[in-house]
Every structure is written in C-alpha cells, then in structure tokens.
Short mmCIF file of C-alpha atoms in Angstrom, two decimals:
data_model
loop_
_atom_site.label_atom_id
_atom_site.label_comp_id
_atom_site.label_asym_id
_atom_site.label_seq_id
_atom_site.Cartn_x
_atom_site.Cartn_y
_atom_site.Cartn_z
CA MET A 1 -26.30 -42.08 72.20
CA ALA A 2 -27.95 -38.69 72.27
CA ASP A 3 -27.38 -35.48 70.30
CA TYR A 4 -23.83 -34.12 70.72
CA THR A 5 -23.32 -31.57 73.43
CA ILE A 6 -21.93 -28.55 71.79
CA THR A 7 -19.87 -25.90 73.57
CA ALA A 8 -20.32 -22.58 71.75
CA ALA A 9 -16.78 -21.49 72.13
CA ASP A 10 -15.56 -24.72 70.49
CA VAL A 11 -17.38 -23.99 67.28
CA ILE A 12 -14.71 -22.59 65.07
CA PRO A 13 -14.64 -22.50 61.22
CA GLY A 14 -11.61 -23.90 59.47
CA THR A 15 -9.34 -21.96 57.16
CA ASP A 16 -11.25 -23.39 54.12
CA ALA A 17 -14.71 -22.64 55.50
CA VAL A 18 -17.39 -21.37 53.08
CA ILE A 19 -19.64 -19.06 55.09
CA ASP A 20 -22.96 -17.39 54.25
CA ARG A 21 -23.46 -14.11 56.00
CA ASP A 22 -26.41 -12.69 53.83
CA TYR A 23 -29.31 -13.59 56.09
CA ASN A 24 -30.78 -13.06 59.60
CA ALA A 25 -31.91 -15.58 62.05
CA GLY A 26 -35.63 -16.18 62.10
CA VAL A 27 -35.57 -17.62 65.59
CA SER A 28 -33.02 -17.92 68.41
CA ILE A 29 -30.06 -19.92 67.10
CA SER A 30 -26.86 -21.07 68.87
CA GLN A 31 -23.50 -21.95 67.46
CA GLY A 32 -23.24 -25.38 66.13
CA GLN A 33 -26.98 -25.81 65.36
CA ALA A 34 -28.09 -27.08 61.86
CA VAL A 35 -30.15 -24.62 59.85
CA TYR A 36 -32.11 -24.10 56.74
CA LEU A 37 -33.01 -21.02 54.73
CA ASP A 38 -36.76 -20.50 54.75
CA ASP A 39 -38.88 -18.88 51.98
CA ASP A 40 -38.77 -15.59 53.92
CA GLU A 41 -34.98 -15.75 53.60
CA THR A 42 -34.37 -16.13 57.39
CA TRP A 43 -32.47 -18.94 59.06
CA GLN A 44 -34.41 -21.54 60.86
CA LEU A 45 -33.61 -24.64 62.79
CA THR A 46 -33.57 -28.05 61.01
CA ASP A 47 -35.91 -30.64 62.22
CA VAL A 48 -35.63 -34.00 60.51
CA ASP A 49 -38.96 -35.40 61.76
CA SER A 50 -41.06 -32.24 61.32
CA ALA A 51 -44.52 -32.77 59.59
CA THR A 52 -43.50 -29.83 57.47
CA ALA A 53 -41.32 -30.83 54.52
CA ALA A 54 -39.45 -27.61 54.20
CA VAL A 55 -38.30 -27.82 57.98
CA ARG A 56 -36.69 -31.24 57.10
CA ALA A 57 -33.89 -29.55 55.27
CA CYS A 58 -30.43 -28.38 56.09
CA ASP A 59 -28.24 -25.67 54.35
CA GLY A 60 -25.51 -25.35 56.96
CA VAL A 61 -24.34 -24.91 60.59
CA ALA A 62 -24.58 -21.69 62.60
CA VAL A 63 -21.02 -20.47 63.68
CA ASN A 64 -22.33 -17.59 65.80
CA ALA A 65 -25.37 -17.11 68.04
CA ALA A 66 -28.20 -14.85 67.00
CA GLU A 67 -31.57 -13.95 68.02
CA ALA A 68 -34.56 -13.40 65.55
CA GLY A 69 -33.75 -10.61 63.19
CA GLN A 70 -30.02 -10.65 64.02
CA PRO A 71 -27.32 -11.43 61.46
CA LEU A 72 -26.28 -15.03 61.38
CA ALA A 73 -23.10 -16.56 59.82
CA VAL A 74 -23.77 -19.99 58.46
CA GLN A 75 -21.02 -22.45 57.34
CA ILE A 76 -22.00 -24.36 54.29
CA GLY A 77 -18.81 -26.19 53.43
CA GLY A 78 -15.18 -26.88 54.63
CA GLN A 79 -13.97 -27.84 57.95
CA LEU A 80 -15.60 -26.96 61.28
CA ALA A 81 -14.17 -27.55 64.68
CA PHE A 82 -16.63 -28.61 67.45
CA GLY A 83 -14.18 -29.76 70.25
CA ALA A 84 -13.73 -33.44 70.91
CA ILE A 85 -17.29 -34.73 70.40
CA PHE A 86 -17.06 -36.98 67.36
CA THR A 87 -16.13 -40.66 66.64
CA GLU A 88 -14.05 -41.01 63.71
CA GLY A 89 -15.72 -43.10 61.08
CA VAL A 90 -19.16 -42.21 62.13
CA SER A 91 -21.07 -39.73 60.01
CA VAL A 92 -22.63 -36.74 61.62
CA HIS A 93 -26.49 -36.28 60.77
CA CYS A 94 -29.03 -33.65 61.65
CA SER A 95 -31.07 -35.01 64.60
CA ASP A 96 -34.82 -34.83 65.39
CA THR A 97 -34.16 -32.18 67.92
CA PRO A 98 -34.66 -28.88 66.29
CA GLY A 99 -31.10 -27.69 65.23
CA GLY A 100 -29.53 -30.70 66.92
CA ILE A 101 -26.79 -32.77 65.39
CA GLY A 102 -25.77 -36.29 66.26
CA PRO A 103 -24.31 -39.57 65.16
CA SER A 104 -25.70 -41.42 62.09
CA THR A 105 -26.35 -44.30 64.43
CA ASP A 106 -29.06 -42.29 66.11
CA THR A 107 -31.13 -41.74 63.07
CA ALA A 108 -34.58 -43.17 63.81
CA SER A 109 -37.59 -44.38 61.88
CA GLY A 110 -39.45 -41.36 60.46
CA ASP A 111 -36.38 -38.98 60.33
CA ASP A 112 -35.15 -37.74 57.09
CA ALA A 113 -31.42 -38.87 56.73
CA ILE A 114 -29.56 -35.58 56.36
CA ILE A 115 -25.66 -36.15 56.42
CA LEU A 116 -23.93 -33.06 57.65
CA GLY A 117 -20.46 -34.62 57.02
CA ASN A 118 -17.81 -36.97 58.37
CA PRO A 119 -15.32 -36.28 61.14
CA ILE A 120 -11.74 -36.29 60.07
CA THR A 121 -10.55 -36.15 63.72
CA THR A 122 -12.58 -36.47 67.01
CA SER A 123 -13.01 -32.51 66.90
CA ILE A 124 -13.16 -31.60 63.31
CA LEU A 125 -15.98 -32.18 60.84
CA GLN A 126 -15.62 -32.07 57.14
CA LEU A 127 -18.78 -30.41 56.23
CA ALA A 128 -20.37 -31.84 53.20
CA ILE A 129 -24.29 -31.63 53.45
CA LEU A 130 -26.15 -34.39 51.63
CA ASP A 131 -29.89 -34.41 51.82
CA SER A 132 -31.34 -37.23 49.68
CA GLY A 133 -34.83 -36.56 50.75
CA ALA A 134 -35.16 -40.13 51.97
CA THR A 135 -36.98 -40.96 55.14
CA VAL A 136 -35.82 -43.80 57.40
CA ALA A 137 -38.30 -46.63 57.32
#
C-alpha cells in the first residue's frame, strides 16, 4: 500500500484539537502533511528516511496550506478528520515521502518509525505522535 491520498477539504481538526499557529511554513506545505519545526522556527516536511537526523522528526500535521513564509496551522494533538482513508486497527505513520503519511505496514527498512496516531474510525485519526528515534532494521 502507498501513502494515503489526502483531499485537502477533508482535513478538519476535531473539537478537541490542539493547534500551534505560532510559526510560518519554510517550504510549500499542503493540508494533511506531516511537519517538524526546524532550528529557524519554520515548519518543514517530515522525511523518515532523510540522511539528516533533524528532518526525521515530526511535531504535527498541517491543517491549512501555506507557501514558504506564510502562516501555517499545525495540529499537535486531538482528533483530526481525513476522509475515509484509514483502516481501523492499523497505526498511521510518517512515510518516506516528504510530508507523507501512510499505514504502519508500509514502514520500510531504514525508515525512522514515527507514529502519528491510531484511527478511531475509517476517517478520524486520534493524533498521538510518538517518535522513539528507532530506525527499522
């Protein structure tokens, strides 16, 4: 299975969403992409197989689109709707596509295993980011 196909209009924060609105995008970012906050305090796309350790991190999921220098809202906790893309019982991880997310079953050798959360329905993710720093053997 490949990365989930995300429709921007389906990315909707839940009523319990915890959202960080303090920083700008450092690159072009779309709704639903996994991001991390870099040392320059701009949001960048997570990439779990990057050669750069700092890029193999995840702090949240973008809930609006932004170009570099524009404000970006990033959900860091709570429920997040994506449309009917999930399989219940299969954790959602960051993928090796910059900003991509996919099922845990697609985490490959050499990828850092970063869990975004678990679906509570086929369309709602309970965001609970866990980055153990472990790389899949």
